[in-house]
Tab-separated table of C-alpha atoms in Angstrom:
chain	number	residue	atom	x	y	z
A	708	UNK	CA	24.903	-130.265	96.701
A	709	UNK	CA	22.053	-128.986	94.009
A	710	UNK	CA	22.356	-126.272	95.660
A	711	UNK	CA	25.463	-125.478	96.214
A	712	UNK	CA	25.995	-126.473	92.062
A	713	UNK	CA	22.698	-124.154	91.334
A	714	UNK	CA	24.191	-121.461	93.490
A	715	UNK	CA	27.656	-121.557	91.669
A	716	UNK	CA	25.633	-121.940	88.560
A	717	UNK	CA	23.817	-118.788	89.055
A	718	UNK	CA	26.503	-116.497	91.287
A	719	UNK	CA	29.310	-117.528	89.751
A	720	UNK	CA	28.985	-119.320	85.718
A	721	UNK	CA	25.673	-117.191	84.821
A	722	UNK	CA	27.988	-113.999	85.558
A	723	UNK	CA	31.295	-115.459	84.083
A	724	UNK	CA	29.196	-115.895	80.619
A	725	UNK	CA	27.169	-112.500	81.347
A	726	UNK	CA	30.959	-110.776	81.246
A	727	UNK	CA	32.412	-113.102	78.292
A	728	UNK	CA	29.439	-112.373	76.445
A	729	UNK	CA	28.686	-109.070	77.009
A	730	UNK	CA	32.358	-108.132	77.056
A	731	UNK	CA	32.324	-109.758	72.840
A	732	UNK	CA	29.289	-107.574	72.437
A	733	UNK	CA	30.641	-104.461	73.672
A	734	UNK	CA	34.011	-105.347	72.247
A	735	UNK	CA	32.091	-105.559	68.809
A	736	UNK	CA	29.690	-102.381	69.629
A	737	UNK	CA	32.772	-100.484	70.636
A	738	UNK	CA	34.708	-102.015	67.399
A	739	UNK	CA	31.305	-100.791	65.123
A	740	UNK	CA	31.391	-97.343	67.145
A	741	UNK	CA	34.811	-96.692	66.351
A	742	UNK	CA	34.916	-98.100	63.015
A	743	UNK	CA	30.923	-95.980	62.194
A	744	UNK	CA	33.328	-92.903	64.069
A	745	UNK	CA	36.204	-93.318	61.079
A	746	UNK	CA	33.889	-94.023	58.419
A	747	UNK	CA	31.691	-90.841	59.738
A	748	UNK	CA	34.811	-88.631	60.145
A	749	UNK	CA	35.890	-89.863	56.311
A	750	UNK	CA	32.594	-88.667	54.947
A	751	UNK	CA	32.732	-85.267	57.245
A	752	UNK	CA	35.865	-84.329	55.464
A	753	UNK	CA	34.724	-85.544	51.860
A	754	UNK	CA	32.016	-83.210	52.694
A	755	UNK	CA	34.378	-80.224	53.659
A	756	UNK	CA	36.240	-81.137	50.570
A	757	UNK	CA	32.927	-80.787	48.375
A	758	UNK	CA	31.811	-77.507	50.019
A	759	UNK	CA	35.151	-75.645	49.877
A	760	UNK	CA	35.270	-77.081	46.267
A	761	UNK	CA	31.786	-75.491	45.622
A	762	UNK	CA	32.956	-71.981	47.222
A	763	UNK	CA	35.810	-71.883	45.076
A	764	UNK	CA	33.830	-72.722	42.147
A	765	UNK	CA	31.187	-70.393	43.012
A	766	UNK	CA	34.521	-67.509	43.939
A	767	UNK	CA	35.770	-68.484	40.316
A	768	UNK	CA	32.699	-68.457	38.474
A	769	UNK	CA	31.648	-65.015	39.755
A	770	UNK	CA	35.202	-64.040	39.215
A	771	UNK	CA	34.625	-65.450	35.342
A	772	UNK	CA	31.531	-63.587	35.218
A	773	UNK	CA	33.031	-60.258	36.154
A	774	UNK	CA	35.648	-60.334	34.562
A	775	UNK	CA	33.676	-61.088	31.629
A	776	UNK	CA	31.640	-58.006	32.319
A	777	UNK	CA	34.849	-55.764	32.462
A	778	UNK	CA	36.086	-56.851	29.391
A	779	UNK	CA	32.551	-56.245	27.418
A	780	UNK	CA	32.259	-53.076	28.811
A	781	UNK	CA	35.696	-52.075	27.386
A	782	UNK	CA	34.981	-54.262	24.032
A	783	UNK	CA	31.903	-51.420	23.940
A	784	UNK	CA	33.756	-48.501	24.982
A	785	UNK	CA	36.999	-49.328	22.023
A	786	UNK	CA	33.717	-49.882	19.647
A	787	UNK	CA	31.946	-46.301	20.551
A	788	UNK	CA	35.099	-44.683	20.549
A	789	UNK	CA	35.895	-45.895	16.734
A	790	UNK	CA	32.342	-45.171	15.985
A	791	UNK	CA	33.038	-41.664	17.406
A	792	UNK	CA	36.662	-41.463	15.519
A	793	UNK	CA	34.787	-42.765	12.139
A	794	UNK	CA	32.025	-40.124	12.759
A	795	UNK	CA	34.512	-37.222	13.660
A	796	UNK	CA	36.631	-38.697	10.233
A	797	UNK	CA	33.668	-38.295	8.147
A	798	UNK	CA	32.541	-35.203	9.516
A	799	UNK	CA	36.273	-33.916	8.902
A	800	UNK	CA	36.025	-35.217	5.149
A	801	UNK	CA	32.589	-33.722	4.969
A	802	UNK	CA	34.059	-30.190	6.112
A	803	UNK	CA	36.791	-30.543	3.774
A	804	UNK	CA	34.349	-31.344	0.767
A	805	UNK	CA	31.940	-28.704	1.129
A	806	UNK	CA	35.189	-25.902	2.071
A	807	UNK	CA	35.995	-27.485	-1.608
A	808	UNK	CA	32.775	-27.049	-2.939
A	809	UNK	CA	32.179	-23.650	-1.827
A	810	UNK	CA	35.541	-22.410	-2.845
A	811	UNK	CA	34.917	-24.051	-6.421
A	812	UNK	CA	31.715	-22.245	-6.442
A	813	UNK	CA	33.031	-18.448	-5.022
A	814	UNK	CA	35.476	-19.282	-8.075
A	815	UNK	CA	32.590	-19.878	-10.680
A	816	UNK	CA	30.885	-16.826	-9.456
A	817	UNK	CA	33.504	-14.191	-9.510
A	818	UNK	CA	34.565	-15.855	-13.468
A	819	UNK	CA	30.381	-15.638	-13.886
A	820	UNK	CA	30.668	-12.097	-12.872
A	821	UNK	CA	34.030	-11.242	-14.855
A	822	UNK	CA	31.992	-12.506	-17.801
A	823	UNK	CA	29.230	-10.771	-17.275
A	824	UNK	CA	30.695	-7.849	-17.168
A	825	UNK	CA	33.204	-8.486	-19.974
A	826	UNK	CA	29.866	-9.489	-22.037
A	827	UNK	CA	28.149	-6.142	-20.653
A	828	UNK	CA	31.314	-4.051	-21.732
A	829	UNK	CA	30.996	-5.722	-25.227
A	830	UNK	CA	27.775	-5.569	-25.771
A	831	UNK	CA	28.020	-1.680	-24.985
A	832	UNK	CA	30.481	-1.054	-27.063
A	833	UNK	CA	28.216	-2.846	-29.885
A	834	UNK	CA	25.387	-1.062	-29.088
A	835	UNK	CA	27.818	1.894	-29.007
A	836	UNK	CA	28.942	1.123	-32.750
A	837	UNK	CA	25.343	0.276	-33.921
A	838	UNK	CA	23.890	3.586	-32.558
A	839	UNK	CA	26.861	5.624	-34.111
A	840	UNK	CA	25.714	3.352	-37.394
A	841	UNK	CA	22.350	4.113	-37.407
A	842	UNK	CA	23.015	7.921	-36.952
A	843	UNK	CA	25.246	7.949	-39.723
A	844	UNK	CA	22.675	6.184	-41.724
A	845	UNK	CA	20.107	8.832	-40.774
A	846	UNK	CA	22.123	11.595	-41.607
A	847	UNK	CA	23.285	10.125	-45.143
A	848	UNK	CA	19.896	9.520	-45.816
A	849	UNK	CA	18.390	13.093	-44.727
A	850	UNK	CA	21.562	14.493	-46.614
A	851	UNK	CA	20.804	12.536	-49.473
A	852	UNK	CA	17.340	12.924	-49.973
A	853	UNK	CA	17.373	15.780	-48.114
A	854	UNK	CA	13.183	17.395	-47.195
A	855	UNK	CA	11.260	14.527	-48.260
A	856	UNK	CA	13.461	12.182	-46.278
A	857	UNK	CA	12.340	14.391	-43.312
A	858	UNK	CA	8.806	12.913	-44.002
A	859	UNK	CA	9.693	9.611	-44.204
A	860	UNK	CA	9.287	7.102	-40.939
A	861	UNK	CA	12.475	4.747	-40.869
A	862	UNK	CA	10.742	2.911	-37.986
A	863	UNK	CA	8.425	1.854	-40.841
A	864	UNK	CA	9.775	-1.450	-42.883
A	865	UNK	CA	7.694	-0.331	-46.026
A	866	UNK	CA	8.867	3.340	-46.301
A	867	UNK	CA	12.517	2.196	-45.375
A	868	UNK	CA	12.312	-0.652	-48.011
A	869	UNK	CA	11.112	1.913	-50.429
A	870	UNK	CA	13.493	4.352	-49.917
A	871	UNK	CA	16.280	2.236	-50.366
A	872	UNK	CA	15.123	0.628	-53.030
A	873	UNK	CA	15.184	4.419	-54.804
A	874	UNK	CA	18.059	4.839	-53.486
């Protein structure tokens, strides 16, 4: 009967707790599997979520920075092109002030020349009427003291002073 008890001890109980315990294991591995599967699957998509998170960000930010680019570059090109409007402005004004300048001073020359000549023409005609003087002084003189005056030199102060003072 220790046998029989020993052999339904070890064919048939042994087994029977084998099963009931291995089945709680398994039960609980199977449990931990699935629940480490959820929890792994949960952290598989936070980490999808994170990456396409990061390629947007890194879409946007190169986006920024191009943009950013684009509108520099056009900030520069508005700035040269005033600095080329301002230059061609002044340059215009310049044009206009020296076209001034030059006209004022084609004006100043052709008076300057009028002038001159208006001054030559007088001072001819002075010349003119001082020559026409001096003759007529000459002649009174020869005609008044007639030979000696002849002798005379009217260039010379002293003689001339003399002779007038006779006279």
């Amino acid at each position: 009967e220790n046998e029989k008890e020993v052999e339904v001890f070890v064919s048939e109980t042994v087994p029977d707790i084998i099963d009931r315990q291995s089945g709680i294991v398994s039960r609980k591995l199977k449990k931990a599997h699935d629940t480490f599967d959820i929890e792994n699957a949960k952290v598989m998509k936070r980490e999808e979520k994170i990456i396409s998170r990061y390629r947007r960000h890194v879409e946007r930010t190169a986006q920024a920075f191009e943009d950013e680019r684009a509108t520099r570059r056009g900030k520069f090109m508005l700035i040269e092109e005033e600095m080329c409007d301002s230059e061609r402005q002044d340059d215009r004004q310049e044009e206009q002030f020296i076209k001034m300048v030059t006209d004022e001073m084609l004006v100043i020359k052709a008076k300057l020349k009028e002038e001159a000549e208006a001054r030559e023409k007088e001072d001819n005609t002075l010349l003119d009427t001082m020559l026409f003087a001096q003759q007529r002084l000459q002649e009174a003189i020869l005609n008044s003291f007639g030979a000696e005056a002849e002798n005379i030199d009217l260039s010379n102060p002293t003689e001339a002073e003399l002779l007038a003072a006779q006279a």
